[in-house]
Coordinates of C-alpha atoms in Angstrom, one line a residue:
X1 CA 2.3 -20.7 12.7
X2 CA 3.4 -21.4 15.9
X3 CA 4.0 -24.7 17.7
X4 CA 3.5 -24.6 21.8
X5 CA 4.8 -27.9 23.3
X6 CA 5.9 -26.7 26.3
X7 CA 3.5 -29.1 28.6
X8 CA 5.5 -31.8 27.1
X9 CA 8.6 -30.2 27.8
X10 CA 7.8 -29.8 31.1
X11 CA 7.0 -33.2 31.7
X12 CA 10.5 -34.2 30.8
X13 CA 13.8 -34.1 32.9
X14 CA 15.4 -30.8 33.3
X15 CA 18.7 -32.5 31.6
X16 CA 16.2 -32.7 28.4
X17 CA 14.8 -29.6 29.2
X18 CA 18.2 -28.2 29.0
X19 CA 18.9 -30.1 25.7
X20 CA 16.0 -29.3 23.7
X21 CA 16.2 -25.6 25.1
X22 CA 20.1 -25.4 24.0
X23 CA 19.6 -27.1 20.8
X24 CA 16.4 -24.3 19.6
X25 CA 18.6 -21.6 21.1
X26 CA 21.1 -22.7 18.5
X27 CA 18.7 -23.3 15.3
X28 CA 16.9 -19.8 16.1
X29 CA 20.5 -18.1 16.7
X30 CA 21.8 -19.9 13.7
X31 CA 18.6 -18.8 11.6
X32 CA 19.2 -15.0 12.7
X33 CA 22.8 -14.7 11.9
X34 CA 22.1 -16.0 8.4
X35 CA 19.2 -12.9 8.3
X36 CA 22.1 -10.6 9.3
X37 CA 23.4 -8.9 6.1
X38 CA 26.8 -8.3 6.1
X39 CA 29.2 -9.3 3.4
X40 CA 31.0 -11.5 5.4
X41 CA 31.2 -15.7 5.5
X42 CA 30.1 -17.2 8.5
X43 CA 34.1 -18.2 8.9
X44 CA 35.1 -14.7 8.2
X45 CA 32.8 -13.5 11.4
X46 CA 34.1 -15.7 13.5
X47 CA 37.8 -14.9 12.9
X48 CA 37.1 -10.7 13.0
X49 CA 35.4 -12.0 16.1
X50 CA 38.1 -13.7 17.7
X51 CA 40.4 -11.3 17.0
X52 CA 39.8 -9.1 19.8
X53 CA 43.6 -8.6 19.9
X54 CA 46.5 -8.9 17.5
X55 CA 47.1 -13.0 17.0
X56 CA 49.5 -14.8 15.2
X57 CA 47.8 -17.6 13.2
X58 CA 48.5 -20.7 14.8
X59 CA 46.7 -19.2 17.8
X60 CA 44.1 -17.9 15.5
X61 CA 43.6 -21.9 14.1
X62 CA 43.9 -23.1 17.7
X63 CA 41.0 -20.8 19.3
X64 CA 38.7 -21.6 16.2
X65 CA 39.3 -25.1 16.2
X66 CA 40.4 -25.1 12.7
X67 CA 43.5 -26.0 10.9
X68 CA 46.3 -23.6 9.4
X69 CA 45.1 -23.4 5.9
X70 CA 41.7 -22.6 6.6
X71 CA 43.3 -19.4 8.8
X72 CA 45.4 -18.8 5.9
X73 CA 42.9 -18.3 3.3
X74 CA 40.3 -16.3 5.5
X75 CA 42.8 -14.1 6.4
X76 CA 43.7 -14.0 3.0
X77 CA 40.1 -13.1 1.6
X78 CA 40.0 -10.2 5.1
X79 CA 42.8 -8.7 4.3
X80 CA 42.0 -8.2 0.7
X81 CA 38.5 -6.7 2.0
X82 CA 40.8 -4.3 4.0
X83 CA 39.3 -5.9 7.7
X84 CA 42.9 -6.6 8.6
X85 CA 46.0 -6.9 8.2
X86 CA 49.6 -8.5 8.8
X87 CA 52.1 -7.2 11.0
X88 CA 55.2 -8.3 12.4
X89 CA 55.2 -10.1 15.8
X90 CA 57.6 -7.8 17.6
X91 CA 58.5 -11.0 19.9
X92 CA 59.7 -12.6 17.1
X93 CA 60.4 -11.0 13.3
X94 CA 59.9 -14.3 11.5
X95 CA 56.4 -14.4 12.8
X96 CA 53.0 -12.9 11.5
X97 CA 51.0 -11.8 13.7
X98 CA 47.0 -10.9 12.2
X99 CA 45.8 -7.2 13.5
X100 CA 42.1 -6.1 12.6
X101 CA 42.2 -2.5 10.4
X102 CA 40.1 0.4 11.5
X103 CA 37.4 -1.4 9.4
X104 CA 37.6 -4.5 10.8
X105 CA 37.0 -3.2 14.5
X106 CA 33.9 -1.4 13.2
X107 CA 32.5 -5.0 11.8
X108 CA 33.9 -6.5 15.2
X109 CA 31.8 -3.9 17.2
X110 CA 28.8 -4.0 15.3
X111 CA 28.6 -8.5 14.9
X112 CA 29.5 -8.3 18.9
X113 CA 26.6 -5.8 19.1
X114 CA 24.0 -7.5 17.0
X115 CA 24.6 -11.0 18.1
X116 CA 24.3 -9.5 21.8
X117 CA 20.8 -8.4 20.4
X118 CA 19.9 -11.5 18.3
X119 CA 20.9 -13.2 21.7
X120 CA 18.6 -11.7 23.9
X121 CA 16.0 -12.0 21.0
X122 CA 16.1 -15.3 20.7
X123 CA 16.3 -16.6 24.7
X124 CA 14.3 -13.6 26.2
X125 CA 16.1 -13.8 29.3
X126 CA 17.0 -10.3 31.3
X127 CA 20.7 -8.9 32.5
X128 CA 21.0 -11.6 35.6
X129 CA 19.8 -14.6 33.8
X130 CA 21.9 -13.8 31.0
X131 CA 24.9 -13.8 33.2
X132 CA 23.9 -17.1 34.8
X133 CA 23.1 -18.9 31.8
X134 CA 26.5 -17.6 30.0
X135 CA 28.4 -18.3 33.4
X136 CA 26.7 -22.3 33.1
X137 CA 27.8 -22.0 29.6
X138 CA 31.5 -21.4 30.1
X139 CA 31.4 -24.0 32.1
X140 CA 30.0 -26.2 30.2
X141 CA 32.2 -25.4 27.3
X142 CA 35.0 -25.7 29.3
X143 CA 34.1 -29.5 30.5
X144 CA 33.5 -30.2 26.7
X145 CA 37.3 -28.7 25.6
X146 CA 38.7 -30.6 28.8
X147 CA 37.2 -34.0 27.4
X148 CA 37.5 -34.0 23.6
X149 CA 36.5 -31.5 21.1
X150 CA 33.2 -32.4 19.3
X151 CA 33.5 -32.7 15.2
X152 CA 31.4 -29.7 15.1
X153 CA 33.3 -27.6 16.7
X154 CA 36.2 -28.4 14.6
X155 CA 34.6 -26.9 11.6

């Protein structure tokens, strides 16, 4: 069953517009990426994919908006799944820095891949209006870091 309100949605401000179209982007996206069968928490995704580069942890809690202990024991539980590991930080030899494994760049490529598919999916918007709406999003997003960091974004 499908529900069409989109004469209503019309009839409302674009800033609603905007809202209600962000907020079903988000259920729909959230939806597909619990379909997606991999063997991997939502938390553990999100740090294989914000590791696109060797990171010690602090700036691994900092760019997920989480706290030390949570980084801790994800990397803990990705390491013992063989997605990364720990290495040295050759800037400084007391420090940790996390590096994905062979394996975990695999499950980086293939989440970056299939959420760029679920993406377009779930919006149905082509190349350039991807690139525009992604461009509004940054900024957006970056607004939203600049004036306090949302509760749900801290999880």
């Amino acid at each position: 069953m499908t529900y069409d309100d989109s004469a209503l949605v019309r009839r409302l401000s674009p800033e609603m517009q905007a809202m209600m179209g962000v907020y079903a982007l988000y259920w729909k996206l959230e939806e597909s990426f619990a379909a997606l069968e991999v063997e991997l928490s939502h938390q553990e995704c999100h740090m294989v994919i914000k590791l696109d580069e060797p990171k010690r942890m602090g700036v691994l809690a900092a760019d997920m908006l989480t706290v030390p202990s949570t980084i801790t024991s994800t990397a803990d539980a990705l390491e013992q799944a063989g997605y990364l590991a720990r290495q040295r930080d050759p800037a400084d030899r007391r420090a940790w820095l996390l590096v994905l494994t062979e394996k975990g760049q695999d499950m980086r490529q293939m989440l970056v891949l299939e959420a760029g598919a679920l993406f377009h999916r779930a919006a149905g918007l082509d190349a350039d209006e991807t690139a525009e709406f992604a461009r509004l999003a940054r900024k957006i997003r970056e607004n939203i870091m600049k004036t306090g960091i949302p509760e749900g974004l801290k999880k």
